[in-house]
mmCIF file of C-alpha atoms in Angstrom:
data_model
loop_
_atom_site.group_PDB
_atom_site.id
_atom_site.type_symbol
_atom_site.label_atom_id
_atom_site.label_comp_id
_atom_site.label_asym_id
_atom_site.label_seq_id
_atom_site.Cartn_x
_atom_site.Cartn_y
_atom_site.Cartn_z
ATOM 1 C CA MET F 1410 48.334 -20.448 -6.960
ATOM 2 C CA PRO F 1411 50.186 -17.229 -8.638
ATOM 3 C CA ALA F 1412 47.593 -14.672 -9.880
ATOM 4 C CA GLU F 1413 48.790 -14.702 -13.451
ATOM 5 C CA ARG F 1414 48.225 -18.430 -13.538
ATOM 6 C CA THR F 1415 44.467 -18.541 -13.225
ATOM 7 C CA ALA F 1416 42.623 -21.420 -15.141
ATOM 8 C CA SER F 1417 40.852 -20.442 -18.549
ATOM 9 C CA SER F 1418 37.223 -19.737 -18.927
ATOM 10 C CA HIS F 1419 37.201 -22.112 -21.862
ATOM 11 C CA PRO F 1420 36.081 -25.549 -21.124
ATOM 12 C CA LEU F 1421 37.993 -29.012 -21.912
ATOM 13 C CA TYR F 1422 35.196 -30.617 -24.560
ATOM 14 C CA LEU F 1423 35.001 -34.413 -25.107
ATOM 15 C CA CYS F 1424 32.765 -35.722 -27.575
ATOM 16 C CA ALA F 1425 32.599 -39.108 -26.098
ATOM 17 C CA PRO F 1426 34.204 -40.793 -22.905
ATOM 18 C CA VAL F 1427 37.236 -42.751 -23.622
ATOM 19 C CA ASN F 1428 36.135 -45.966 -22.129
ATOM 20 C CA ALA F 1429 33.732 -46.256 -25.382
ATOM 21 C CA LEU F 1430 36.869 -46.221 -27.503
ATOM 22 C CA VAL F 1431 38.731 -48.758 -25.113
ATOM 23 C CA GLU F 1432 35.847 -51.088 -25.660
ATOM 24 C CA GLY F 1433 36.029 -50.854 -29.233
ATOM 25 C CA ILE F 1434 33.316 -48.481 -30.127
ATOM 26 C CA TYR F 1435 34.920 -46.894 -33.115
ATOM 27 C CA GLU F 1436 32.030 -45.481 -35.100
ATOM 28 C CA GLU F 1437 30.120 -42.705 -33.420
ATOM 29 C CA ASN F 1438 29.984 -40.545 -36.672
ATOM 30 C CA ILE F 1439 30.442 -37.288 -34.930
ATOM 31 C CA PRO F 1440 31.567 -34.937 -37.701
ATOM 32 C CA LEU F 1441 34.596 -32.492 -37.160
ATOM 33 C CA ALA F 1442 32.234 -29.779 -37.914
ATOM 34 C CA GLU F 1443 30.756 -30.495 -34.702
ATOM 35 C CA ILE F 1444 34.052 -30.741 -32.875
ATOM 36 C CA LYS F 1445 35.222 -27.250 -34.180
ATOM 37 C CA ARG F 1446 32.324 -25.621 -32.632
ATOM 38 C CA HIS F 1447 34.151 -26.468 -29.243
ATOM 39 C CA GLY F 1448 37.699 -25.719 -29.927
ATOM 40 C CA ASP F 1449 40.393 -25.127 -32.357
ATOM 41 C CA PHE F 1450 43.020 -27.307 -30.727
ATOM 42 C CA GLY F 1451 43.195 -30.873 -29.641
ATOM 43 C CA LEU F 1452 43.668 -34.491 -30.456
ATOM 44 C CA GLY F 1453 41.664 -37.872 -31.261
ATOM 45 C CA THR F 1454 41.328 -40.285 -33.650
ATOM 46 C CA PHE F 1455 38.758 -40.953 -36.525
ATOM 47 C CA ASP F 1456 36.006 -43.518 -37.125
ATOM 48 C CA ASP F 1457 37.080 -47.163 -37.438
ATOM 49 C CA LEU F 1458 40.262 -46.116 -35.524
ATOM 50 C CA ASP F 1459 41.696 -44.791 -38.685
ATOM 51 C CA GLY F 1460 44.788 -42.844 -37.720
ATOM 52 C CA GLU F 1461 45.941 -40.296 -35.309
ATOM 53 C CA MET F 1462 44.192 -36.773 -34.976
ATOM 54 C CA VAL F 1463 45.993 -33.435 -34.354
ATOM 55 C CA MET F 1464 44.196 -30.139 -34.304
ATOM 56 C CA LEU F 1465 46.419 -26.891 -34.336
ATOM 57 C CA ASP F 1466 44.918 -23.531 -35.143
ATOM 58 C CA GLY F 1467 41.649 -24.846 -36.091
ATOM 59 C CA ASP F 1468 43.133 -27.265 -38.818
ATOM 60 C CA VAL F 1469 42.644 -31.048 -38.469
ATOM 61 C CA TYR F 1470 45.096 -33.356 -39.528
ATOM 62 C CA GLN F 1471 44.956 -37.138 -39.926
ATOM 63 C CA ILE F 1472 48.129 -39.113 -39.328
ATOM 64 C CA THR F 1473 47.651 -42.679 -41.111
ATOM 65 C CA ALA F 1474 49.369 -45.801 -40.268
ATOM 66 C CA ASP F 1475 52.455 -44.628 -42.587
ATOM 67 C CA GLY F 1476 53.085 -41.906 -40.384
ATOM 68 C CA GLU F 1477 51.815 -39.251 -43.253
ATOM 69 C CA ALA F 1478 49.679 -36.209 -42.056
ATOM 70 C CA HIS F 1479 46.562 -35.144 -44.105
ATOM 71 C CA GLY F 1480 44.494 -32.370 -43.724
ATOM 72 C CA VAL F 1481 40.968 -33.585 -43.625
ATOM 73 C CA ALA F 1482 37.379 -31.824 -44.329
ATOM 74 C CA ASP F 1483 34.831 -30.908 -41.747
ATOM 75 C CA THR F 1484 32.902 -33.873 -42.911
ATOM 76 C CA LYS F 1485 35.251 -36.520 -41.552
ATOM 77 C CA HIS F 1486 33.773 -38.395 -38.482
ATOM 78 C CA THR F 1487 35.268 -39.095 -35.237
ATOM 79 C CA PRO F 1488 34.396 -41.452 -32.140
ATOM 80 C CA PHE F 1489 36.672 -39.610 -29.581
ATOM 81 C CA ALA F 1490 38.018 -36.018 -29.777
ATOM 82 C CA VAL F 1491 39.459 -33.833 -26.957
ATOM 83 C CA VAL F 1492 39.513 -30.007 -28.096
ATOM 84 C CA THR F 1493 39.370 -26.684 -26.330
ATOM 85 C CA PHE F 1494 40.261 -23.047 -27.717
ATOM 86 C CA PHE F 1495 43.796 -22.628 -26.828
ATOM 87 C CA GLU F 1496 44.909 -19.326 -25.035
ATOM 88 C CA PRO F 1497 48.125 -20.330 -22.886
ATOM 89 C CA THR F 1498 48.050 -19.385 -19.302
ATOM 90 C CA PHE F 1499 51.905 -19.235 -19.243
ATOM 91 C CA ARG F 1500 54.918 -20.588 -21.295
ATOM 92 C CA VAL F 1501 58.233 -21.522 -20.290
ATOM 93 C CA THR F 1502 61.288 -22.404 -22.471
ATOM 94 C CA PHE F 1503 63.574 -25.533 -21.885
ATOM 95 C CA GLU F 1504 66.532 -24.555 -23.452
ATOM 96 C CA GLU F 1505 68.681 -27.594 -22.511
ATOM 97 C CA ALA F 1506 68.822 -30.766 -24.131
ATOM 98 C CA MET F 1507 66.659 -33.386 -22.179
ATOM 99 C CA GLU F 1508 65.853 -37.186 -22.403
ATOM 100 C CA TYR F 1509 62.414 -38.399 -22.106
ATOM 101 C CA ASP F 1510 62.405 -39.049 -18.412
ATOM 102 C CA ALA F 1511 63.671 -35.633 -17.480
ATOM 103 C CA PHE F 1512 61.336 -34.069 -20.102
ATOM 104 C CA LEU F 1513 58.391 -35.678 -18.440
ATOM 105 C CA ALA F 1514 59.509 -34.475 -15.169
ATOM 106 C CA ARG F 1515 60.116 -30.958 -15.810
ATOM 107 C CA LEU F 1516 56.520 -31.053 -17.459
ATOM 108 C CA ASP F 1517 55.060 -32.537 -14.213
ATOM 109 C CA ASP F 1518 56.918 -29.705 -12.167
ATOM 110 C CA LEU F 1519 55.207 -27.106 -14.335
ATOM 111 C CA LEU F 1520 51.702 -28.118 -13.404
ATOM 112 C CA PRO F 1521 50.308 -26.309 -10.318
ATOM 113 C CA SER F 1522 48.258 -29.246 -9.256
ATOM 114 C CA PRO F 1523 47.701 -33.042 -10.622
ATOM 115 C CA ASN F 1524 43.646 -32.200 -9.836
ATOM 116 C CA LEU F 1525 43.059 -30.094 -12.864
ATOM 117 C CA PHE F 1526 42.947 -30.590 -16.594
ATOM 118 C CA TYR F 1527 45.864 -28.897 -18.718
ATOM 119 C CA ALA F 1528 46.280 -28.298 -22.535
ATOM 120 C CA LEU F 1529 49.795 -28.374 -23.715
ATOM 121 C CA ARG F 1530 51.444 -27.082 -26.862
ATOM 122 C CA ILE F 1531 55.171 -27.844 -27.123
ATOM 123 C CA ARG F 1532 57.137 -26.350 -30.016
ATOM 124 C CA GLY F 1533 60.757 -26.609 -30.997
ATOM 125 C CA ARG F 1534 63.551 -28.933 -32.009
ATOM 126 C CA PHE F 1535 63.733 -32.525 -30.973
ATOM 127 C CA ASP F 1536 66.849 -35.010 -31.494
ATOM 128 C CA LEU F 1537 64.456 -37.750 -31.518
ATOM 129 C CA VAL F 1538 60.634 -38.410 -31.561
ATOM 130 C CA ARG F 1539 59.419 -41.771 -31.426
ATOM 131 C CA ALA F 1540 55.581 -41.969 -32.437
ATOM 132 C CA ARG F 1541 52.788 -44.340 -33.378
ATOM 133 C CA SER F 1542 49.749 -44.856 -35.586
ATOM 134 C CA VAL F 1543 47.366 -47.679 -35.749
ATOM 135 C CA PRO F 1544 45.982 -49.141 -39.015
ATOM 136 C CA LYS F 1545 42.279 -48.981 -39.651
ATOM 137 C CA GLN F 1546 40.264 -51.385 -37.458
ATOM 138 C CA HIS F 1547 36.983 -53.194 -37.409
ATOM 139 C CA ASN F 1548 34.388 -51.897 -34.764
ATOM 140 C CA TYR F 1549 34.193 -53.687 -31.359
ATOM 141 C CA ARG F 1550 37.726 -54.892 -31.213
ATOM 142 C CA PRO F 1551 39.588 -53.952 -28.019
ATOM 143 C CA LEU F 1552 41.630 -50.979 -28.250
ATOM 144 C CA SER F 1553 44.720 -52.925 -26.454
ATOM 145 C CA GLU F 1554 44.235 -55.430 -29.423
ATOM 146 C CA ALA F 1555 44.209 -53.060 -32.003
ATOM 147 C CA THR F 1556 47.390 -50.805 -30.750
ATOM 148 C CA ALA F 1557 49.298 -54.085 -30.566
ATOM 149 C CA GLU F 1558 49.425 -53.734 -34.458
ATOM 150 C CA GLN F 1559 50.604 -50.154 -34.222
ATOM 151 C CA HIS F 1560 53.152 -48.933 -36.598
ATOM 152 C CA GLU F 1561 55.995 -46.952 -35.005
ATOM 153 C CA PHE F 1562 58.120 -44.046 -36.626
ATOM 154 C CA ARG F 1563 61.260 -42.289 -35.554
ATOM 155 C CA PHE F 1564 61.877 -38.692 -36.390
ATOM 156 C CA GLU F 1565 65.656 -37.439 -35.983
ATOM 157 C CA ASP F 1566 66.790 -33.891 -35.564
ATOM 158 C CA ALA F 1567 63.240 -32.692 -35.994
ATOM 159 C CA GLU F 1568 61.338 -29.604 -35.561
ATOM 160 C CA GLY F 1569 57.808 -29.605 -34.775
ATOM 161 C CA CYS F 1570 54.957 -29.536 -32.260
ATOM 162 C CA LEU F 1571 53.628 -31.758 -29.571
ATOM 163 C CA ALA F 1572 49.938 -31.168 -28.701
ATOM 164 C CA GLY F 1573 47.652 -32.625 -26.178
ATOM 165 C CA PHE F 1574 46.352 -32.742 -22.397
ATOM 166 C CA TYR F 1575 47.037 -33.609 -19.040
ATOM 167 C CA THR F 1576 44.159 -35.245 -17.145
ATOM 168 C CA PRO F 1577 43.776 -36.258 -13.533
ATOM 169 C CA ALA F 1578 43.937 -39.750 -12.523
ATOM 170 C CA PHE F 1579 40.367 -39.871 -10.942
ATOM 171 C CA MET F 1580 38.998 -38.840 -14.445
ATOM 172 C CA ALA F 1581 40.487 -41.988 -16.294
ATOM 173 C CA SER F 1582 37.070 -43.367 -17.417
ATOM 174 C CA LEU F 1583 36.518 -40.135 -19.381
ATOM 175 C CA ASN F 1584 39.897 -39.266 -20.873
ATOM 176 C CA VAL F 1585 43.399 -40.749 -20.909
ATOM 177 C CA PRO F 1586 44.907 -39.847 -17.366
ATOM 178 C CA GLY F 1587 48.184 -38.381 -17.134
ATOM 179 C CA LEU F 1588 49.871 -36.684 -20.230
ATOM 180 C CA HIS F 1589 48.449 -37.637 -23.798
ATOM 181 C CA LEU F 1590 50.424 -36.004 -26.554
ATOM 182 C CA HIS F 1591 50.688 -36.426 -30.125
ATOM 183 C CA PHE F 1592 53.406 -34.948 -32.608
ATOM 184 C CA LEU F 1593 53.219 -33.141 -35.974
ATOM 185 C CA THR F 1594 56.372 -31.988 -37.793
ATOM 186 C CA GLN F 1595 56.965 -28.387 -38.548
ATOM 187 C CA ASP F 1596 55.701 -28.873 -42.242
ATOM 188 C CA ARG F 1597 52.600 -30.597 -40.870
ATOM 189 C CA ARG F 1598 53.437 -33.655 -43.042
ATOM 190 C CA ARG F 1599 54.424 -36.494 -40.420
ATOM 191 C CA GLY F 1600 53.549 -37.280 -37.055
ATOM 192 C CA GLY F 1601 51.984 -39.625 -34.515
ATOM 193 C CA HIS F 1602 50.879 -40.409 -31.020
ATOM 194 C CA LEU F 1603 53.911 -39.849 -29.110
ATOM 195 C CA LEU F 1604 55.825 -42.721 -27.417
ATOM 196 C CA GLU F 1605 59.018 -41.008 -26.501
ATOM 197 C CA CYS F 1606 61.142 -37.887 -27.250
ATOM 198 C CA ARG F 1607 64.565 -36.396 -26.795
ATOM 199 C CA THR F 1608 64.215 -32.479 -26.930
ATOM 200 C CA ARG F 1609 67.059 -30.074 -27.928
ATOM 201 C CA GLY F 1610 65.317 -26.790 -26.983
ATOM 202 C CA VAL F 1611 61.422 -26.378 -26.772
ATOM 203 C CA THR F 1612 58.880 -23.756 -25.519
ATOM 204 C CA VAL F 1613 56.217 -25.126 -23.526
ATOM 205 C CA GLU F 1614 52.746 -23.504 -23.536
ATOM 206 C CA VAL F 1615 50.223 -24.514 -20.757
ATOM 207 C CA GLN F 1616 46.565 -23.944 -20.581
ATOM 208 C CA MET F 1617 44.808 -24.413 -16.978
ATOM 209 C CA LEU F 1618 41.455 -25.741 -17.496
ATOM 210 C CA HIS F 1619 38.985 -26.460 -14.581
ATOM 211 C CA THR F 1620 35.773 -26.856 -16.694
ATOM 212 C CA LEU F 1621 34.653 -29.985 -18.567
ATOM 213 C CA GLU F 1622 32.158 -30.373 -21.135
ATOM 214 C CA LEU F 1623 31.035 -34.018 -22.012
ATOM 215 C CA SER F 1624 28.909 -35.275 -24.955
ATOM 216 C CA LEU F 1625 27.569 -38.754 -24.653
ATOM 217 C CA PRO F 1626 26.895 -40.714 -27.847
ATOM 218 C CA MET F 1627 23.292 -41.418 -28.813
ATOM 219 C CA THR F 1628 24.629 -44.474 -31.114
ATOM 220 C CA HIS F 1629 22.859 -47.999 -30.636
ATOM 221 C CA ASP F 1630 26.211 -49.469 -29.760
ATOM 222 C CA TYR F 1631 26.974 -46.715 -26.801
ATOM 223 C CA LEU F 1632 23.559 -47.005 -25.491
ATOM 224 C CA THR F 1633 23.738 -50.642 -25.164
ATOM 225 C CA ARG F 1634 27.100 -51.105 -24.203
ATOM 226 C CA ASP F 1635 27.849 -52.308 -20.385
ATOM 227 C CA PHE F 1636 30.676 -50.098 -19.088
ATOM 228 C CA ARG F 1637 30.658 -51.523 -15.660
ATOM 229 C CA ARG F 1638 33.751 -53.591 -16.483
ATOM 230 C CA ASP F 1639 36.999 -51.732 -15.135
ATOM 231 C CA THR F 1640 38.719 -50.728 -18.434
ATOM 232 C CA ALA F 1641 41.724 -49.148 -16.783
ATOM 233 C CA ALA F 1642 44.411 -51.852 -17.522
ATOM 234 C CA ASP F 1643 43.211 -52.091 -21.027
ATOM 235 C CA LEU F 1644 43.889 -48.069 -21.389
ATOM 236 C CA GLU F 1645 47.229 -48.584 -19.981
ATOM 237 C CA ALA F 1646 48.339 -51.109 -22.072
ATOM 238 C CA ALA F 1647 46.725 -49.557 -25.292
ATOM 239 C CA GLU F 1648 49.022 -46.216 -24.322
ATOM 240 C CA LYS F 1649 52.191 -48.194 -24.272
#
Protein backbone atom coordinates (compact mmCIF):
# COMPACT_ATOMS: atom_id res chain seq x y z
CA MET A 1 0.00 0.00 0.00
CA PRO A 2 1.56 3.38 -0.99
CA ALA A 3 2.68 5.51 1.94
CA GLU A 4 0.42 8.40 0.88
CA ARG A 5 -2.60 6.12 1.13
CA THR A 6 -2.63 5.24 4.80
CA ALA A 7 -5.98 4.77 6.51
CA SER A 8 -7.71 7.60 8.33
CA SER A 9 -7.56 7.92 12.10
CA HIS A 10 -11.30 8.63 12.11
CA PRO A 11 -13.57 5.62 12.68
CA LEU A 12 -16.61 4.66 10.68
CA TYR A 13 -19.60 5.05 13.01
CA LEU A 14 -22.87 3.11 12.82
CA CYS A 15 -25.68 3.99 15.20
CA ALA A 16 -27.24 0.53 14.69
CA PRO A 17 -26.55 -2.60 12.62
CA VAL A 18 -28.24 -2.62 9.23
CA ASN A 19 -29.88 -5.98 10.02
CA ALA A 20 -32.20 -4.16 12.43
CA LEU A 21 -33.42 -2.04 9.51
CA VAL A 22 -33.76 -5.11 7.27
CA GLU A 23 -36.01 -6.70 9.91
CA GLY A 24 -38.29 -3.65 9.91
CA ILE A 25 -37.16 -1.86 13.07
CA TYR A 26 -37.67 1.70 11.89
CA GLU A 27 -38.09 3.56 15.21
CA GLU A 28 -34.87 3.70 17.20
CA ASN A 29 -35.35 7.41 18.03
CA ILE A 30 -31.64 8.29 17.80
CA PRO A 31 -31.37 12.10 17.45
CA LEU A 32 -29.22 13.60 14.71
CA ALA A 33 -27.45 15.62 17.39
CA GLU A 34 -25.95 12.32 18.60
CA ILE A 35 -25.05 11.25 15.06
CA LYS A 36 -23.20 14.54 14.47
CA ARG A 37 -20.94 13.83 17.44
CA HIS A 38 -19.44 11.06 15.31
CA GLY A 39 -19.16 12.62 11.87
CA ASP A 40 -19.89 15.35 9.34
CA PHE A 41 -20.37 13.08 6.30
CA GLY A 42 -22.57 10.08 5.68
CA LEU A 43 -25.93 8.59 4.85
CA GLY A 44 -28.84 6.71 6.36
CA THR A 45 -32.57 7.09 6.76
CA PHE A 46 -35.08 8.52 9.24
CA ASP A 47 -37.53 7.05 11.73
CA ASP A 48 -40.40 5.25 9.96
CA LEU A 49 -38.09 4.87 6.95
CA ASP A 50 -39.20 8.36 5.98
CA GLY A 51 -36.82 9.12 3.12
CA GLU A 52 -33.11 8.91 2.36
CA MET A 53 -30.45 10.75 4.38
CA VAL A 54 -27.38 12.53 3.05
CA MET A 55 -24.93 14.35 5.32
CA LEU A 56 -22.45 16.73 3.68
CA ASP A 57 -20.21 19.19 5.53
CA GLY A 58 -22.17 18.55 8.72
CA ASP A 59 -25.54 19.43 7.17
CA VAL A 60 -28.21 16.70 7.03
CA TYR A 61 -30.73 16.46 4.20
CA GLN A 62 -33.89 14.36 4.07
CA ILE A 63 -34.83 13.23 0.55
CA THR A 64 -38.53 12.42 0.70
CA ALA A 65 -40.58 10.13 -1.54
CA ASP A 66 -41.04 12.91 -4.14
CA GLY A 67 -37.27 13.24 -4.60
CA GLU A 68 -37.11 16.63 -2.89
CA ALA A 69 -34.29 17.31 -0.42
CA HIS A 70 -34.90 19.27 2.78
CA GLY A 71 -32.52 20.38 5.48
CA VAL A 72 -33.48 18.94 8.87
CA ALA A 73 -32.90 19.90 12.49
CA ASP A 74 -30.69 18.05 14.96
CA THR A 75 -33.82 16.94 16.83
CA LYS A 76 -34.89 14.69 13.92
CA HIS A 77 -34.57 10.96 14.68
CA THR A 78 -32.94 8.09 12.78
CA PRO A 79 -32.97 4.28 13.18
CA PHE A 80 -29.85 3.85 11.00
CA ALA A 81 -27.03 6.15 9.96
CA VAL A 82 -23.40 5.67 8.88
CA VAL A 83 -21.03 8.61 9.30
CA THR A 84 -17.42 9.67 9.64
CA PHE A 85 -15.43 12.89 9.71
CA PHE A 86 -14.49 13.17 6.06
CA GLU A 87 -10.82 13.71 5.29
CA PRO A 88 -9.99 12.16 1.90
CA THR A 89 -6.91 9.98 1.71
CA PHE A 90 -6.61 10.55 -2.04
CA ARG A 91 -8.55 11.93 -5.00
CA VAL A 92 -8.75 11.02 -8.68
CA THR A 93 -10.52 12.74 -11.58
CA PHE A 94 -12.38 10.70 -14.20
CA GLU A 95 -12.51 13.09 -17.14
CA GLU A 96 -14.14 10.74 -19.63
CA ALA A 97 -17.83 9.89 -19.82
CA MET A 98 -18.64 6.43 -18.46
CA GLU A 99 -21.59 4.10 -18.38
CA TYR A 100 -22.55 2.73 -14.95
CA ASP A 101 -20.78 -0.62 -15.16
CA ALA A 102 -17.53 1.01 -16.33
CA PHE A 103 -17.82 3.61 -13.56
CA LEU A 104 -18.26 0.91 -10.90
CA ALA A 105 -15.27 -0.98 -12.29
CA ARG A 106 -13.09 2.15 -12.11
CA LEU A 107 -14.16 2.76 -8.52
CA ASP A 108 -13.38 -0.84 -7.63
CA ASP A 109 -9.89 -0.46 -9.15
CA LEU A 110 -9.25 2.56 -6.92
CA LEU A 111 -9.74 0.69 -3.66
CA PRO A 112 -6.47 -0.84 -2.42
CA SER A 113 -8.18 -3.73 -0.63
CA PRO A 114 -11.70 -5.23 -0.49
CA ASN A 115 -11.22 -5.81 3.25
CA LEU A 116 -11.33 -2.19 4.46
CA PHE A 117 -14.07 0.41 4.77
CA TYR A 118 -13.99 3.46 2.49
CA ALA A 119 -15.89 6.74 2.46
CA LEU A 120 -16.43 8.14 -1.04
CA ARG A 121 -17.41 11.64 -2.15
CA ILE A 122 -17.88 11.91 -5.91
CA ARG A 123 -18.57 15.35 -7.36
CA GLY A 124 -19.09 16.55 -10.91
CA ARG A 125 -21.45 16.23 -13.87
CA PHE A 126 -23.72 13.34 -14.67
CA ASP A 127 -25.50 12.73 -17.97
CA LEU A 128 -27.95 10.61 -16.00
CA VAL A 129 -28.68 9.70 -12.40
CA ARG A 130 -31.42 7.23 -11.54
CA ALA A 131 -32.28 7.33 -7.84
CA ARG A 132 -35.04 6.31 -5.45
CA SER A 133 -36.65 7.11 -2.14
CA VAL A 134 -39.20 5.18 -0.10
CA PRO A 135 -42.50 6.48 1.33
CA LYS A 136 -42.93 6.60 5.08
CA GLN A 137 -43.54 3.10 6.47
CA HIS A 138 -45.07 1.31 9.41
CA ASN A 139 -42.68 -0.24 11.91
CA TYR A 140 -41.94 -3.99 11.57
CA ARG A 141 -42.60 -4.17 7.83
CA PRO A 142 -39.57 -5.93 6.25
CA LEU A 143 -37.28 -3.62 4.27
CA SER A 144 -37.60 -5.73 1.12
CA GLU A 145 -41.37 -5.11 1.14
CA ALA A 146 -40.99 -1.40 1.84
CA THR A 147 -38.53 -0.82 -1.01
CA ALA A 148 -40.89 -2.60 -3.41
CA GLU A 149 -42.93 0.64 -3.17
CA GLN A 150 -39.95 2.88 -3.92
CA HIS A 151 -40.40 6.01 -6.00
CA GLU A 152 -37.77 6.43 -8.73
CA PHE A 153 -36.40 9.64 -10.20
CA ARG A 154 -34.26 10.50 -13.24
CA PHE A 155 -31.89 13.45 -13.25
CA GLU A 156 -30.44 14.33 -16.66
CA ASP A 157 -27.49 16.64 -17.31
CA ALA A 158 -27.16 17.08 -13.55
CA GLU A 159 -24.37 18.47 -11.41
CA GLY A 160 -24.11 17.08 -7.92
CA CYS A 161 -22.50 14.76 -5.42
CA LEU A 162 -22.59 11.05 -4.66
CA ALA A 163 -21.84 10.36 -1.00
CA GLY A 164 -21.45 7.02 0.69
CA PHE A 165 -19.35 4.05 1.67
CA TYR A 166 -17.81 0.79 0.62
CA THR A 167 -18.20 -2.03 3.17
CA PRO A 168 -16.40 -5.43 3.05
CA ALA A 169 -18.63 -8.40 2.24
CA PHE A 170 -17.93 -10.06 5.59
CA MET A 171 -19.52 -7.06 7.39
CA ALA A 172 -22.92 -7.53 5.70
CA SER A 173 -24.81 -7.90 8.98
CA LEU A 174 -23.58 -4.47 10.13
CA ASN A 175 -23.68 -2.31 7.01
CA VAL A 176 -24.73 -2.55 3.37
CA PRO A 177 -21.95 -4.58 1.70
CA GLY A 178 -20.13 -3.17 -1.32
CA LEU A 179 -20.88 0.35 -2.51
CA HIS A 180 -23.80 2.25 -1.00
CA LEU A 181 -24.21 5.77 -2.43
CA HIS A 182 -26.79 8.55 -2.16
CA PHE A 183 -27.06 11.44 -4.63
CA LEU A 184 -27.65 15.12 -3.91
CA THR A 185 -27.85 17.77 -6.62
CA GLN A 186 -25.46 20.72 -6.53
CA ASP A 187 -28.19 23.05 -5.25
CA ARG A 188 -29.02 20.43 -2.56
CA ARG A 189 -32.68 20.40 -3.54
CA ARG A 190 -33.11 16.91 -5.11
CA GLY A 191 -31.60 13.45 -4.79
CA GLY A 192 -32.04 9.88 -3.63
CA HIS A 193 -30.48 6.44 -3.14
CA LEU A 194 -28.37 5.73 -6.23
CA LEU A 195 -29.65 3.02 -8.56
CA GLU A 196 -27.67 3.89 -11.69
CA CYS A 197 -25.68 6.76 -13.20
CA ARG A 198 -23.79 7.81 -16.30
CA THR A 199 -20.91 10.17 -15.57
CA ARG A 200 -19.60 12.98 -17.79
CA GLY A 201 -16.65 14.06 -15.63
CA VAL A 202 -16.27 13.59 -11.89
CA THR A 203 -13.70 13.90 -9.12
CA VAL A 204 -13.60 10.95 -6.73
CA GLU A 205 -12.36 11.47 -3.17
CA VAL A 206 -11.66 8.35 -1.15
CA GLN A 207 -11.07 8.02 2.60
CA MET A 208 -9.64 4.72 3.81
CA LEU A 209 -11.15 3.63 7.14
CA HIS A 210 -9.83 0.79 9.27
CA THR A 211 -11.69 1.37 12.55
CA LEU A 212 -15.37 0.71 13.20
CA GLU A 213 -17.46 2.16 16.03
CA LEU A 214 -20.85 0.51 16.49
CA SER A 215 -23.63 1.53 18.86
CA LEU A 216 -26.28 -1.06 19.70
CA PRO A 217 -29.81 0.29 20.33
CA MET A 218 -31.42 -0.17 23.73
CA THR A 219 -35.03 -0.16 22.56
CA HIS A 220 -37.42 -2.98 23.42
CA ASP A 221 -37.81 -3.86 19.73
CA TYR A 222 -34.08 -4.31 19.25
CA LEU A 223 -33.40 -6.13 22.53
CA THR A 224 -36.14 -8.71 21.96
CA ARG A 225 -35.67 -9.39 18.23
CA ASP A 226 -34.15 -12.70 17.08
CA PHE A 227 -31.48 -11.82 14.51
CA ARG A 228 -30.28 -15.37 13.91
CA ARG A 229 -32.17 -15.55 10.61
CA ASP A 230 -29.94 -14.88 7.59
CA THR A 231 -31.08 -11.52 6.22
CA ALA A 232 -28.48 -11.16 3.45
CA ALA A 233 -30.97 -12.04 0.70
CA ASP A 234 -33.49 -9.54 2.05
CA LEU A 235 -30.89 -6.78 2.09
CA GLU A 236 -29.82 -7.56 -1.46
CA ALA A 237 -33.43 -7.40 -2.62
CA ALA A 238 -33.97 -4.08 -0.84
CA GLU A 239 -30.91 -2.53 -2.49
CA LYS A 240 -32.12 -3.21 -6.04
